């Protein structure tokens, strides 16, 4: 009985502020959203990192972005093996049921997940090597990205490069999902790879023709 406590006061206070202003002023719209269901145009797969504030970055309102977050914004390959696949289920729902038009993978600078993968692959994070480490096993998805890093890169530069590679690995893995491939091939949906610079507020998009990230 002592495990679950009331919501911290500061959060309750912020909630009541939102309810009394934004929600009250748009109540009919919220009711319509509740009746008609969501119709987001984009799905964004991004990192759990609290500094990646996608709704603020894109000025989005309710019903605009279907957001899925995980450690380092990684997408696994299509694997219909009966396991508990949170990311894959979100992708399936967004593509097959919501029929989103744009599927965006958004990585970011100073990503702790990517840094952990870098340390693990370099042999500096034995805890993450453990079978019982959920984070470590999740970050195995990015080992191929680490293995493809130019050997001359080190430290910060290598991490920045691996952050962008993580986006590309996720985009490639997305295309192993039959529903993603068929929506892309039919011209019903497009894939986009982005990388956000936390400190500078920068945003880069992957340009397939140039095979590099370019500023938006
Ligand atoms: Zn991150």
PDB file of C-alpha atoms and ligand atoms in Angstrom:
ATOM      1  CA  UNK A   1       0.000   0.000   0.000  1.00  0.00           C
ATOM      2  CA  UNK A   2       2.927   2.345   0.531  1.00  0.00           C
ATOM      3  CA  UNK A   3       4.339   1.772  -2.954  1.00  0.00           C
ATOM      4  CA  UNK A   4       1.971   4.098  -4.751  1.00  0.00           C
ATOM      5  CA  UNK A   5       1.712   7.688  -3.589  1.00  0.00           C
ATOM      6  CA  UNK A   6      -0.289  10.692  -4.747  1.00  0.00           C
ATOM      7  CA  UNK A   7       1.144  12.651  -7.648  1.00  0.00           C
ATOM      8  CA  UNK A   8       3.819  15.140  -6.515  1.00  0.00           C
ATOM      9  CA  UNK A   9       2.229  18.511  -5.841  1.00  0.00           C
ATOM     10  CA  UNK A  10       4.195  20.439  -8.444  1.00  0.00           C
ATOM     11  CA  UNK A  11       3.012  18.058 -11.172  1.00  0.00           C
ATOM     12  CA  UNK A  12      -0.594  18.236  -9.991  1.00  0.00           C
ATOM     13  CA  UNK A  13      -0.347  22.029  -9.973  1.00  0.00           C
ATOM     14  CA  UNK A  14       0.992  22.146 -13.539  1.00  0.00           C
ATOM     15  CA  UNK A  15      -1.750  19.778 -14.659  1.00  0.00           C
ATOM     16  CA  UNK A  16      -4.488  21.963 -13.156  1.00  0.00           C
ATOM     17  CA  UNK A  17      -2.979  24.975 -14.887  1.00  0.00           C
ATOM     18  CA  UNK A  18      -3.169  23.210 -18.253  1.00  0.00           C
ATOM     19  CA  UNK A  19      -6.710  21.979 -17.604  1.00  0.00           C
ATOM     20  CA  UNK A  20      -7.916  25.480 -16.679  1.00  0.00           C
ATOM     21  CA  UNK A  21      -6.380  27.175 -19.710  1.00  0.00           C
ATOM     22  CA  UNK A  22      -5.387  25.156 -22.774  1.00  0.00           C
ATOM     23  CA  UNK A  23      -7.922  22.418 -22.280  1.00  0.00           C
ATOM     24  CA  UNK A  24     -10.823  24.619 -21.192  1.00  0.00           C
ATOM     25  CA  UNK A  25     -10.315  26.995 -24.108  1.00  0.00           C
ATOM     26  CA  UNK A  26     -10.328  24.110 -26.592  1.00  0.00           C
ATOM     27  CA  UNK A  27     -12.773  21.740 -24.982  1.00  0.00           C
ATOM     28  CA  UNK A  28     -14.917  21.192 -28.084  1.00  0.00           C
ATOM     29  CA  UNK A  29     -11.825  20.307 -30.088  1.00  0.00           C
ATOM     30  CA  UNK A  30     -10.627  17.814 -27.462  1.00  0.00           C
ATOM     31  CA  UNK A  31     -14.073  16.233 -27.425  1.00  0.00           C
ATOM     32  CA  UNK A  32     -14.020  15.911 -31.173  1.00  0.00           C
ATOM     33  CA  UNK A  33     -10.578  14.273 -30.998  1.00  0.00           C
ATOM     34  CA  UNK A  34     -11.934  11.820 -28.446  1.00  0.00           C
ATOM     35  CA  UNK A  35     -14.928  10.969 -30.653  1.00  0.00           C
ATOM     36  CA  UNK A  36     -13.178  10.780 -33.993  1.00  0.00           C
ATOM     37  CA  UNK A  37      -9.899   9.195 -32.915  1.00  0.00           C
ATOM     38  CA  UNK A  38      -6.384  10.265 -33.687  1.00  0.00           C
ATOM     39  CA  UNK A  39      -5.187  11.026 -37.193  1.00  0.00           C
ATOM     40  CA  UNK A  40      -1.494  11.886 -36.898  1.00  0.00           C
ATOM     41  CA  UNK A  41       0.379  12.472 -40.146  1.00  0.00           C
ATOM     42  CA  UNK A  42       3.841  11.636 -38.804  1.00  0.00           C
ATOM     43  CA  UNK A  43       5.410   9.029 -36.589  1.00  0.00           C
ATOM     44  CA  UNK A  44       8.605  10.036 -34.809  1.00  0.00           C
ATOM     45  CA  UNK A  45      10.898   7.451 -33.294  1.00  0.00           C
ATOM     46  CA  UNK A  46      13.288   9.207 -30.970  1.00  0.00           C
ATOM     47  CA  UNK A  47      15.397   8.727 -27.854  1.00  0.00           C
ATOM     48  CA  UNK A  48      13.973   8.645 -24.320  1.00  0.00           C
ATOM     49  CA  UNK A  49      16.368  11.510 -23.520  1.00  0.00           C
ATOM     50  CA  UNK A  50      14.431  14.325 -21.818  1.00  0.00           C
ATOM     51  CA  UNK A  51      16.385  16.957 -23.764  1.00  0.00           C
ATOM     52  CA  UNK A  52      14.919  15.843 -27.081  1.00  0.00           C
ATOM     53  CA  UNK A  53      11.696  17.814 -26.895  1.00  0.00           C
ATOM     54  CA  UNK A  54      10.047  16.879 -30.172  1.00  0.00           C
ATOM     55  CA  UNK A  55       6.682  18.511 -29.555  1.00  0.00           C
ATOM     56  CA  UNK A  56       8.411  21.826 -28.834  1.00  0.00           C
ATOM     57  CA  UNK A  57      10.874  21.488 -31.729  1.00  0.00           C
ATOM     58  CA  UNK A  58       8.108  20.986 -34.263  1.00  0.00           C
ATOM     59  CA  UNK A  59       5.521  23.189 -32.540  1.00  0.00           C
ATOM     60  CA  UNK A  60       3.102  20.298 -32.575  1.00  0.00           C
ATOM     61  CA  UNK A  61      -0.314  20.131 -31.006  1.00  0.00           C
ATOM     62  CA  UNK A  62      -2.431  17.160 -29.968  1.00  0.00           C
ATOM     63  CA  UNK A  63      -3.219  14.757 -32.814  1.00  0.00           C
ATOM     64  CA  UNK A  64      -0.140  15.678 -34.853  1.00  0.00           C
ATOM     65  CA  UNK A  65       2.745  13.410 -33.899  1.00  0.00           C
ATOM     66  CA  UNK A  66       2.647   9.716 -33.081  1.00  0.00           C
ATOM     67  CA  UNK A  67       5.747   9.456 -30.875  1.00  0.00           C
ATOM     68  CA  UNK A  68       7.680   6.385 -29.851  1.00  0.00           C
ATOM     69  CA  UNK A  69      10.718   6.703 -27.623  1.00  0.00           C
ATOM     70  CA  UNK A  70      13.378   4.188 -26.735  1.00  0.00           C
ATOM     71  CA  UNK A  71      17.031   4.155 -25.746  1.00  0.00           C
ATOM     72  CA  UNK A  72      19.002   5.768 -28.601  1.00  0.00           C
ATOM     73  CA  UNK A  73      16.009   5.789 -31.013  1.00  0.00           C
ATOM     74  CA  UNK A  74      16.888   2.335 -32.346  1.00  0.00           C
ATOM     75  CA  UNK A  75      14.708   0.162 -34.553  1.00  0.00           C
ATOM     76  CA  UNK A  76      15.323  -3.595 -34.540  1.00  0.00           C
ATOM     77  CA  UNK A  77      14.999  -5.717 -37.667  1.00  0.00           C
ATOM     78  CA  UNK A  78      11.626  -7.267 -38.422  1.00  0.00           C
ATOM     79  CA  UNK A  79      11.401 -10.373 -36.201  1.00  0.00           C
ATOM     80  CA  UNK A  80       7.928 -11.951 -35.906  1.00  0.00           C
ATOM     81  CA  UNK A  81       9.040 -14.377 -33.179  1.00  0.00           C
ATOM     82  CA  UNK A  82       6.265 -13.908 -30.624  1.00  0.00           C
ATOM     83  CA  UNK A  83       8.423 -11.745 -28.336  1.00  0.00           C
ATOM     84  CA  UNK A  84       7.459  -8.478 -26.619  1.00  0.00           C
ATOM     85  CA  UNK A  85       8.467  -5.965 -29.265  1.00  0.00           C
ATOM     86  CA  UNK A  86       7.420  -2.490 -28.123  1.00  0.00           C
ATOM     87  CA  UNK A  87       9.099  -0.600 -30.953  1.00  0.00           C
ATOM     88  CA  UNK A  88       7.938  -3.007 -33.659  1.00  0.00           C
ATOM     89  CA  UNK A  89       4.354  -2.931 -32.397  1.00  0.00           C
ATOM     90  CA  UNK A  90       4.324   0.890 -32.453  1.00  0.00           C
ATOM     91  CA  UNK A  91       5.636   0.825 -36.029  1.00  0.00           C
ATOM     92  CA  UNK A  92       3.062  -1.751 -37.119  1.00  0.00           C
ATOM     93  CA  UNK A  93       0.211   0.273 -35.589  1.00  0.00           C
ATOM     94  CA  UNK A  94       1.385   3.580 -37.050  1.00  0.00           C
ATOM     95  CA  UNK A  95       1.898   2.217 -40.544  1.00  0.00           C
ATOM     96  CA  UNK A  96      -0.872  -0.365 -40.920  1.00  0.00           C
ATOM     97  CA  UNK A  97      -3.657   1.178 -38.815  1.00  0.00           C
ATOM     98  CA  UNK A  98      -2.980   4.922 -38.604  1.00  0.00           C
ATOM     99  CA  UNK A  99      -1.467   4.961 -42.123  1.00  0.00           C
ATOM    100  CA  UNK A 100       0.958   7.756 -41.326  1.00  0.00           C
ATOM    101  CA  UNK A 101       2.563   9.635 -44.231  1.00  0.00           C
ATOM    102  CA  UNK A 102       6.013  10.270 -42.757  1.00  0.00           C
ATOM    103  CA  UNK A 103       8.098   8.025 -40.538  1.00  0.00           C
ATOM    104  CA  UNK A 104      10.916   9.977 -38.916  1.00  0.00           C
ATOM    105  CA  UNK A 105      13.870   8.654 -36.916  1.00  0.00           C
ATOM    106  CA  UNK A 106      15.375  11.399 -34.770  1.00  0.00           C
ATOM    107  CA  UNK A 107      18.769  10.896 -33.139  1.00  0.00           C
ATOM    108  CA  UNK A 108      20.614  13.519 -31.132  1.00  0.00           C
ATOM    109  CA  UNK A 109      23.946  14.813 -29.830  1.00  0.00           C
ATOM    110  CA  UNK A 110      25.388  13.704 -26.478  1.00  0.00           C
ATOM    111  CA  UNK A 111      23.182  10.597 -26.612  1.00  0.00           C
ATOM    112  CA  UNK A 112      23.882   8.558 -23.497  1.00  0.00           C
ATOM    113  CA  UNK A 113      22.603   5.407 -25.187  1.00  0.00           C
ATOM    114  CA  UNK A 114      24.941   5.772 -28.134  1.00  0.00           C
ATOM    115  CA  UNK A 115      27.850   6.611 -25.797  1.00  0.00           C
ATOM    116  CA  UNK A 116      27.083   3.467 -23.784  1.00  0.00           C
ATOM    117  CA  UNK A 117      27.080   1.398 -26.965  1.00  0.00           C
ATOM    118  CA  UNK A 118      30.419   2.949 -27.914  1.00  0.00           C
ATOM    119  CA  UNK A 119      31.903   2.128 -24.499  1.00  0.00           C
ATOM    120  CA  UNK A 120      30.493  -1.397 -24.545  1.00  0.00           C
ATOM    121  CA  UNK A 121      31.812  -2.183 -28.012  1.00  0.00           C
ATOM    122  CA  UNK A 122      35.209  -0.708 -27.060  1.00  0.00           C
ATOM    123  CA  UNK A 123      35.335  -3.095 -24.093  1.00  0.00           C
ATOM    124  CA  UNK A 124      34.976  -0.378 -21.454  1.00  0.00           C
ATOM    125  CA  UNK A 125      31.548  -1.254 -20.072  1.00  0.00           C
ATOM    126  CA  UNK A 126      31.543  -4.821 -18.725  1.00  0.00           C
ATOM    127  CA  UNK A 127      28.190  -4.298 -16.957  1.00  0.00           C
ATOM    128  CA  UNK A 128      26.526  -3.715 -20.302  1.00  0.00           C
ATOM    129  CA  UNK A 129      27.995  -6.960 -21.627  1.00  0.00           C
ATOM    130  CA  UNK A 130      25.972  -8.929 -19.089  1.00  0.00           C
ATOM    131  CA  UNK A 131      23.088 -10.962 -20.459  1.00  0.00           C
ATOM    132  CA  UNK A 132      20.854  -9.454 -17.749  1.00  0.00           C
ATOM    133  CA  UNK A 133      21.475  -5.877 -18.940  1.00  0.00           C
ATOM    134  CA  UNK A 134      18.376  -4.764 -20.828  1.00  0.00           C
ATOM    135  CA  UNK A 135      20.229  -1.647 -21.952  1.00  0.00           C
ATOM    136  CA  UNK A 136      23.240  -3.611 -23.157  1.00  0.00           C
ATOM    137  CA  UNK A 137      21.208  -6.140 -25.145  1.00  0.00           C
ATOM    138  CA  UNK A 138      19.137  -3.332 -26.666  1.00  0.00           C
ATOM    139  CA  UNK A 139      22.320  -1.507 -27.681  1.00  0.00           C
ATOM    140  CA  UNK A 140      23.545  -4.649 -29.457  1.00  0.00           C
ATOM    141  CA  UNK A 141      21.345  -3.334 -32.273  1.00  0.00           C
ATOM    142  CA  UNK A 142      23.998  -0.682 -32.880  1.00  0.00           C
ATOM    143  CA  UNK A 143      27.091  -2.919 -32.860  1.00  0.00           C
ATOM    144  CA  UNK A 144      27.135  -2.998 -36.654  1.00  0.00           C
ATOM    145  CA  UNK A 145      27.246   0.808 -36.598  1.00  0.00           C
ATOM    146  CA  UNK A 146      30.206   0.773 -34.228  1.00  0.00           C
ATOM    147  CA  UNK A 147      32.009  -1.806 -36.377  1.00  0.00           C
ATOM    148  CA  UNK A 148      31.666   0.432 -39.427  1.00  0.00           C
ATOM    149  CA  UNK A 149      33.193   3.524 -37.777  1.00  0.00           C
ATOM    150  CA  UNK A 150      36.419   4.784 -39.402  1.00  0.00           C
ATOM    151  CA  UNK A 151      39.286   3.631 -37.169  1.00  0.00           C
ATOM    152  CA  UNK A 152      40.943   7.065 -37.183  1.00  0.00           C
ATOM    153  CA  UNK A 153      37.980   8.614 -35.359  1.00  0.00           C
ATOM    154  CA  UNK A 154      38.215   8.804 -31.596  1.00  0.00           C
ATOM    155  CA  UNK A 155      36.354  10.111 -28.583  1.00  0.00           C
ATOM    156  CA  UNK A 156      33.738  12.775 -29.155  1.00  0.00           C
ATOM    157  CA  UNK A 157      33.986  12.708 -32.947  1.00  0.00           C
ATOM    158  CA  UNK A 158      33.413   8.947 -32.973  1.00  0.00           C
ATOM    159  CA  UNK A 159      30.336   9.310 -30.776  1.00  0.00           C
ATOM    160  CA  UNK A 160      28.893  12.067 -32.980  1.00  0.00           C
ATOM    161  CA  UNK A 161      29.457   9.785 -35.981  1.00  0.00           C
ATOM    162  CA  UNK A 162      27.889   6.797 -34.226  1.00  0.00           C
ATOM    163  CA  UNK A 163      24.844   8.939 -33.301  1.00  0.00           C
ATOM    164  CA  UNK A 164      24.231   9.553 -37.005  1.00  0.00           C
ATOM    165  CA  UNK A 165      24.970   5.931 -37.883  1.00  0.00           C
ATOM    166  CA  UNK A 166      22.340   4.873 -35.347  1.00  0.00           C
ATOM    167  CA  UNK A 167      19.758   6.790 -37.386  1.00  0.00           C
ATOM    168  CA  UNK A 168      20.877   5.037 -40.574  1.00  0.00           C
ATOM    169  CA  UNK A 169      20.814   1.590 -38.937  1.00  0.00           C
ATOM    170  CA  UNK A 170      17.268   2.292 -37.777  1.00  0.00           C
ATOM    171  CA  UNK A 171      16.195   3.450 -41.252  1.00  0.00           C
ATOM    172  CA  UNK A 172      17.673   0.302 -42.815  1.00  0.00           C
ATOM    173  CA  UNK A 173      15.988  -1.912 -40.253  1.00  0.00           C
ATOM    174  CA  UNK A 174      12.673  -0.143 -40.826  1.00  0.00           C
ATOM    175  CA  UNK A 175      12.765  -1.310 -44.432  1.00  0.00           C
ATOM    176  CA  UNK A 176      12.870  -4.962 -43.251  1.00  0.00           C
ATOM    177  CA  UNK A 177       9.269  -4.548 -42.023  1.00  0.00           C
ATOM    178  CA  UNK A 178       6.964  -5.727 -44.849  1.00  0.00           C
ATOM    179  CA  UNK A 179       4.314  -3.101 -44.044  1.00  0.00           C
ATOM    180  CA  UNK A 180       6.933  -0.325 -44.145  1.00  0.00           C
ATOM    181  CA  UNK A 181       8.435  -1.517 -47.409  1.00  0.00           C
ATOM    182  CA  UNK A 182       5.078  -1.851 -49.126  1.00  0.00           C
ATOM    183  CA  UNK A 183       3.913   1.612 -47.944  1.00  0.00           C
ATOM    184  CA  UNK A 184       7.183   3.149 -49.145  1.00  0.00           C
ATOM    185  CA  UNK A 185       7.101   1.287 -52.467  1.00  0.00           C
ATOM    186  CA  UNK A 186       3.475   2.355 -53.025  1.00  0.00           C
ATOM    187  CA  UNK A 187       4.435   6.007 -52.433  1.00  0.00           C
ATOM    188  CA  UNK A 188       2.105   6.228 -49.438  1.00  0.00           C
ATOM    189  CA  UNK A 189       4.807   6.925 -46.865  1.00  0.00           C
ATOM    190  CA  UNK A 190       8.294   8.412 -46.774  1.00  0.00           C
ATOM    191  CA  UNK A 191      11.161   7.738 -44.366  1.00  0.00           C
ATOM    192  CA  UNK A 192      13.316  10.493 -42.898  1.00  0.00           C
ATOM    193  CA  UNK A 193      16.473  10.450 -40.784  1.00  0.00           C
ATOM    194  CA  UNK A 194      17.233  13.405 -38.508  1.00  0.00           C
ATOM    195  CA  UNK A 195      19.919  14.285 -35.971  1.00  0.00           C
ATOM    196  CA  UNK A 196      19.441  17.100 -33.463  1.00  0.00           C
ATOM    197  CA  UNK A 197      22.220  19.129 -31.852  1.00  0.00           C
ATOM    198  CA  UNK A 198      21.082  19.729 -28.271  1.00  0.00           C
ATOM    199  CA  UNK A 199      23.408  22.642 -27.432  1.00  0.00           C
ATOM    200  CA  UNK A 200      23.057  24.618 -30.668  1.00  0.00           C
ATOM    201  CA  UNK A 201      19.469  23.751 -31.519  1.00  0.00           C
ATOM    202  CA  UNK A 202      20.696  22.451 -34.863  1.00  0.00           C
ATOM    203  CA  UNK A 203      18.862  19.887 -36.961  1.00  0.00           C
ATOM    204  CA  UNK A 204      20.373  17.780 -39.738  1.00  0.00           C
ATOM    205  CA  UNK A 205      18.568  15.525 -42.201  1.00  0.00           C
ATOM    206  CA  UNK A 206      20.032  12.549 -44.009  1.00  0.00           C
ATOM    207  CA  UNK A 207      20.437  13.266 -47.722  1.00  0.00           C
ATOM    208  CA  UNK A 208      20.513   9.927 -49.541  1.00  0.00           C
ATOM    209  CA  UNK A 209      21.991  11.384 -52.741  1.00  0.00           C
ATOM    210  CA  UNK A 210      24.945  12.914 -50.933  1.00  0.00           C
ATOM    211  CA  UNK A 211      24.988  10.057 -48.395  1.00  0.00           C
ATOM    212  CA  UNK A 212      25.475  12.479 -45.533  1.00  0.00           C
ATOM    213  CA  UNK A 213      23.532  14.574 -43.039  1.00  0.00           C
ATOM    214  CA  UNK A 214      22.886  18.161 -44.099  1.00  0.00           C
ATOM    215  CA  UNK A 215      21.445  21.083 -42.066  1.00  0.00           C
ATOM    216  CA  UNK A 216      17.658  21.493 -42.333  1.00  0.00           C
TER     217      UNK A 216
HETATM  218 ZN1  LIG B   1      19.729   9.540 -26.569  1.00  0.00          ZN
END
